[in-house]
Every structure is written in structure tokens, then in C-alpha cells.
Amino acid sequence: MSKLILLRHGQSQWNLENRFTGWVDVDLTPQGEIEAIDAGRKISAAGIHLDQAFTSVLKRAIRTLELCLRAAGQEGIPVEYDQALNERHYGDLQGLNKSETAEKFGADQVKIWRRSYAVRPPNGESLKDNAARTLPYFESHIIAVLKTGKNVLISAHGNSLRAIVMQLDNLTEEQVIELNIPNGVPIVYDVNGQGEPINKYEL
């Protein structure tokens, strides 16, 4: 039995400002740092020993991972960084305020851009596109490690983690519309020797 922990980065500066972030490399806010530290303390309190971590190449996820591991007392474990775990690219929406964008295009259209599976924002990625780069990496690199019985932490982003949860929880394209991954909350899966989830809970 191994454990997979999914952790969305702590609040970023553009989360605070309610902007579409995507691949823009913004940092954590002080609140985001607190969320990352709290996540590490929860992992430590749960008695979970981590063997390896994976993260994107964006600083908000990397910084979250660093603060989390330090708070958990588990610095020094192997860490793999890969663009496959990056947030989805929001194209022309990157940098725009979400509320102002909803006023301009309509709340329903913005929800479709943000939450639907296959609809791309202008010049950006859909969740389907995001999944197409995240899930092969997840299968070949992360599931492979879990099958060896190791405990793994992924520090990543709302949409790359939505793609992973969609697969692990067998969600439909309709169900994933309502799926939101909260900032800084460790989501734990107990995984069997075949790399299949058998239990899920939050810390």
C-alpha cells in the first residue's frame, strides 16, 4: 500500500487578485505560504513519510512544495520538476480579472472556459489538452513509483490536478465541470500495488 498526496499550491498573488494565471510565473502571497506550511504540518501529524515528490516548473508550486516539505520535516527527498504538471495555459485570458471577464463575455461563457473539459479559451488549453500532457507523465513517472510501494506528493495546479482526479475518481466530462481543487489542502489517496486508488480523504 502506498499513498499519493495531491496538493494544489497555496494562494498566489493572482489568485488574490482574481486573475487568470495559467503559465504566468507568479509567486505565493503570505497567505499562500501559510497554507503550504499548514499542509506540511498536516502531513507530519498524519504520520505520512514521503519518499518522492513531483512538481511543475512554476514557482508557486515549487515554493509550496519547499515550504510543505520543510514544515513536514521531510526536506531532502528526491524531487522531479516537469512542465507536464504545469497549470493549463489560459491563452488570451492570462492576466485578465475573472469578474471583469465575466462581465464582458457573460458568466456562463467564463464558466465554460474555466470548467468544461473540451472547450478552449481563446488561444489557450482546455482541460482535455491539459490532461493530454499531464496524464501520460502521471502514468509513466508517478504511478510507476507508487507501484513500488513508495509514498508520493504532487505539488501542482488546479487544472493539472483536476485532470489527475478525473482519472483517479473516474469522473465524466459533466462531473468534472463541478470539480474544484482547493488551495493548500492535501488530498490523500491510498493506492494498491497495481497503482489503483482504494480510498480517498483530505487532511
Short mmCIF file of C-alpha atoms in Angstrom, two decimals:
data_model
loop_
_atom_site.label_atom_id
_atom_site.label_comp_id
_atom_site.label_asym_id
_atom_site.label_seq_id
_atom_site.Cartn_x
_atom_site.Cartn_y
_atom_site.Cartn_z
CA MET A 1 0.00 0.00 0.00
CA SER A 2 1.29 3.43 -0.91
CA LYS A 3 -0.06 6.95 -0.52
CA LEU A 4 -0.47 9.61 -3.16
CA ILE A 5 -0.93 13.17 -1.87
CA LEU A 6 -2.21 15.84 -4.24
CA LEU A 7 -1.54 19.42 -3.16
CA ARG A 8 -2.64 22.49 -5.08
CA HIS A 9 -0.25 25.38 -4.49
CA GLY A 10 -1.07 27.92 -1.80
CA GLN A 11 -2.76 31.19 -2.70
CA SER A 12 -0.80 33.04 -5.38
CA GLN A 13 -0.69 36.77 -5.97
CA TRP A 14 -3.01 36.42 -8.95
CA ASN A 15 -5.39 34.12 -7.01
CA LEU A 16 -5.66 37.03 -4.59
CA GLU A 17 -6.22 39.48 -7.44
CA ASN A 18 -8.75 37.11 -9.07
CA ARG A 19 -6.78 36.92 -12.33
CA PHE A 20 -6.40 34.09 -14.83
CA THR A 21 -2.85 32.90 -14.20
CA GLY A 22 -2.04 29.91 -16.41
CA TRP A 23 1.67 29.80 -17.20
CA VAL A 24 2.46 33.28 -15.86
CA ASP A 25 5.03 32.62 -13.16
CA VAL A 26 3.61 34.46 -10.15
CA ASP A 27 4.65 33.77 -6.57
CA LEU A 28 2.73 32.93 -3.39
CA THR A 29 1.14 35.51 -1.14
CA PRO A 30 1.92 35.44 2.60
CA GLN A 31 -1.42 33.61 2.99
CA GLY A 32 -0.28 31.08 0.38
CA GLU A 33 2.92 30.48 2.33
CA ILE A 34 0.86 29.83 5.48
CA GLU A 35 -1.33 27.35 3.55
CA ALA A 36 1.75 25.48 2.30
CA ILE A 37 3.26 25.30 5.80
CA ASP A 38 -0.07 24.14 7.24
CA ALA A 39 -0.25 21.37 4.62
CA GLY A 40 3.19 20.14 5.67
CA ARG A 41 2.19 20.12 9.32
CA LYS A 42 -0.91 18.09 8.48
CA ILE A 43 1.16 15.54 6.58
CA SER A 44 3.53 15.26 9.55
CA ALA A 45 0.64 14.97 12.04
CA ALA A 46 -0.87 12.18 9.93
CA GLY A 47 2.40 10.25 10.24
CA ILE A 48 2.91 10.04 6.49
CA HIS A 49 6.53 9.52 5.42
CA LEU A 50 7.13 10.81 1.90
CA ASP A 51 9.57 9.07 -0.44
CA GLN A 52 9.43 11.27 -3.52
CA ALA A 53 7.81 14.47 -4.76
CA PHE A 54 6.81 15.82 -8.15
CA THR A 55 6.02 19.41 -9.12
CA SER A 56 5.68 21.73 -12.10
CA VAL A 57 8.24 24.25 -13.29
CA LEU A 58 6.20 27.21 -11.96
CA LYS A 59 7.40 28.93 -8.80
CA ARG A 60 4.06 28.91 -6.95
CA ALA A 61 4.00 25.10 -6.99
CA ILE A 62 7.74 24.75 -6.32
CA ARG A 63 7.60 27.20 -3.40
CA THR A 64 4.56 25.39 -1.97
CA LEU A 65 6.46 22.12 -2.14
CA GLU A 66 9.54 23.57 -0.44
CA LEU A 67 7.53 25.10 2.42
CA CYS A 68 5.40 21.98 2.80
CA LEU A 69 8.37 19.60 3.00
CA ARG A 70 10.17 21.86 5.48
CA ALA A 71 7.10 22.03 7.72
CA ALA A 72 6.70 18.25 7.47
CA GLY A 73 10.36 17.76 8.45
CA GLN A 74 10.96 15.89 5.20
CA GLU A 75 13.29 18.09 3.20
CA GLY A 76 15.84 16.29 1.06
CA ILE A 77 13.59 13.72 -0.61
CA PRO A 78 14.00 13.34 -4.39
CA VAL A 79 12.01 15.95 -6.34
CA GLU A 80 11.19 15.83 -10.05
CA TYR A 81 10.20 19.02 -11.88
CA ASP A 82 8.25 18.81 -15.13
CA GLN A 83 6.23 21.11 -17.38
CA ALA A 84 3.72 18.27 -17.77
CA LEU A 85 2.35 19.25 -14.33
CA ASN A 86 2.01 22.95 -15.22
CA GLU A 87 -1.32 24.71 -14.96
CA ARG A 88 -3.35 24.82 -18.17
CA HIS A 89 -2.43 27.70 -20.45
CA TYR A 90 -5.23 30.26 -20.39
CA GLY A 91 -4.18 31.93 -23.64
CA ASP A 92 -5.67 35.39 -24.18
CA LEU A 93 -7.30 35.28 -20.74
CA GLN A 94 -3.99 35.22 -18.84
CA GLY A 95 -3.68 38.30 -16.66
CA LEU A 96 -7.34 39.27 -17.00
CA ASN A 97 -9.56 39.73 -13.96
CA LYS A 98 -12.11 36.90 -13.80
CA SER A 99 -15.01 39.12 -12.69
CA GLU A 100 -14.35 41.70 -15.39
CA THR A 101 -14.05 38.92 -17.97
CA ALA A 102 -17.42 37.54 -16.82
CA GLU A 103 -18.98 40.98 -17.22
CA LYS A 104 -17.60 41.23 -20.75
CA PHE A 105 -18.34 37.74 -22.05
CA GLY A 106 -21.01 36.53 -19.62
CA ALA A 107 -20.66 34.35 -16.53
CA ASP A 108 -21.82 31.21 -18.37
CA GLN A 109 -19.16 31.59 -21.07
CA VAL A 110 -16.42 32.13 -18.48
CA LYS A 111 -17.56 29.06 -16.54
CA ILE A 112 -17.32 27.02 -19.74
CA TRP A 113 -13.79 28.32 -20.38
CA ARG A 114 -12.75 27.63 -16.79
CA ARG A 115 -14.52 24.35 -16.01
CA SER A 116 -15.53 22.47 -19.15
CA TYR A 117 -13.50 19.53 -20.38
CA ALA A 118 -13.01 20.21 -24.09
CA VAL A 119 -13.65 23.94 -24.71
CA ARG A 120 -10.51 26.06 -25.08
CA PRO A 121 -10.28 29.70 -24.02
CA PRO A 122 -9.05 31.85 -26.92
CA ASN A 123 -5.52 30.70 -27.86
CA GLY A 124 -5.33 28.58 -24.70
CA GLU A 125 -5.66 25.00 -23.47
CA SER A 126 -8.79 23.11 -22.49
CA LEU A 127 -8.76 20.66 -19.59
CA LYS A 128 -8.65 17.96 -22.27
CA ASP A 129 -5.43 19.49 -23.63
CA ASN A 130 -4.06 19.78 -20.10
CA ALA A 131 -4.88 16.12 -19.44
CA ALA A 132 -3.18 15.10 -22.70
CA ARG A 133 0.17 16.32 -21.37
CA THR A 134 -0.35 15.63 -17.64
CA LEU A 135 -1.77 12.09 -17.66
CA PRO A 136 0.90 10.30 -19.76
CA TYR A 137 3.53 11.75 -17.40
CA PHE A 138 1.41 10.78 -14.38
CA GLU A 139 1.17 7.20 -15.65
CA SER A 140 4.81 6.75 -16.69
CA HIS A 141 6.51 8.59 -13.83
CA ILE A 142 4.22 8.81 -10.81
CA ILE A 143 2.06 5.67 -10.98
CA ALA A 144 5.27 3.76 -11.69
CA VAL A 145 6.73 4.99 -8.38
CA LEU A 146 3.51 4.28 -6.46
CA LYS A 147 3.54 0.67 -7.73
CA THR A 148 6.86 0.18 -5.92
CA GLY A 149 5.15 0.98 -2.60
CA LYS A 150 6.53 4.49 -2.21
CA ASN A 151 4.58 7.48 -0.89
CA VAL A 152 4.40 10.38 -3.33
CA LEU A 153 3.49 14.07 -3.05
CA ILE A 154 2.47 16.10 -6.11
CA SER A 155 2.54 19.87 -5.69
CA ALA A 156 0.81 21.29 -8.74
CA HIS A 157 -2.11 23.36 -10.01
CA GLY A 158 -5.89 23.42 -10.09
CA ASN A 159 -6.28 22.05 -13.61
CA SER A 160 -3.37 19.61 -13.80
CA LEU A 161 -4.71 18.14 -10.54
CA ARG A 162 -8.30 18.18 -11.88
CA ALA A 163 -7.08 16.02 -14.77
CA ILE A 164 -5.47 13.56 -12.35
CA VAL A 165 -8.51 13.45 -10.06
CA MET A 166 -10.79 12.98 -13.06
CA GLN A 167 -8.86 9.81 -13.92
CA LEU A 168 -8.48 8.50 -10.36
CA ASP A 169 -12.15 9.11 -9.48
CA ASN A 170 -13.49 8.01 -12.90
CA LEU A 171 -15.36 11.29 -13.36
CA THR A 172 -17.33 12.06 -16.51
CA GLU A 173 -16.83 15.21 -18.57
CA GLU A 174 -20.04 16.52 -16.99
CA GLN A 175 -18.94 15.73 -13.42
CA VAL A 176 -15.55 17.40 -13.81
CA ILE A 177 -17.25 20.75 -14.53
CA GLU A 178 -18.14 21.00 -10.83
CA LEU A 179 -14.75 19.76 -9.58
CA ASN A 180 -12.67 22.38 -7.79
CA ILE A 181 -9.33 21.66 -6.09
CA PRO A 182 -8.86 23.97 -3.07
CA ASN A 183 -5.56 25.75 -2.45
CA GLY A 184 -3.28 24.17 0.13
CA VAL A 185 -5.45 21.19 1.13
CA PRO A 186 -3.68 17.79 1.00
CA ILE A 187 -5.85 15.20 -0.78
CA VAL A 188 -4.70 11.67 0.06
CA TYR A 189 -5.27 8.51 -1.96
CA ASP A 190 -4.43 5.06 -0.63
CA VAL A 191 -3.12 3.18 -3.68
CA ASN A 192 -2.76 -0.59 -4.15
CA GLY A 193 0.10 -2.46 -5.79
CA GLN A 194 -1.49 -2.05 -9.21
CA GLY A 195 -1.48 1.72 -8.84
CA GLU A 196 -5.25 1.85 -8.30
CA PRO A 197 -6.88 4.11 -5.68
CA ILE A 198 -8.83 2.27 -2.98
CA ASN A 199 -9.52 5.16 -0.57
CA LYS A 200 -9.55 8.96 -0.63
CA TYR A 201 -9.62 11.60 2.10
CA GLU A 202 -8.46 15.12 2.91
CA LEU A 203 -6.10 16.15 5.69
#
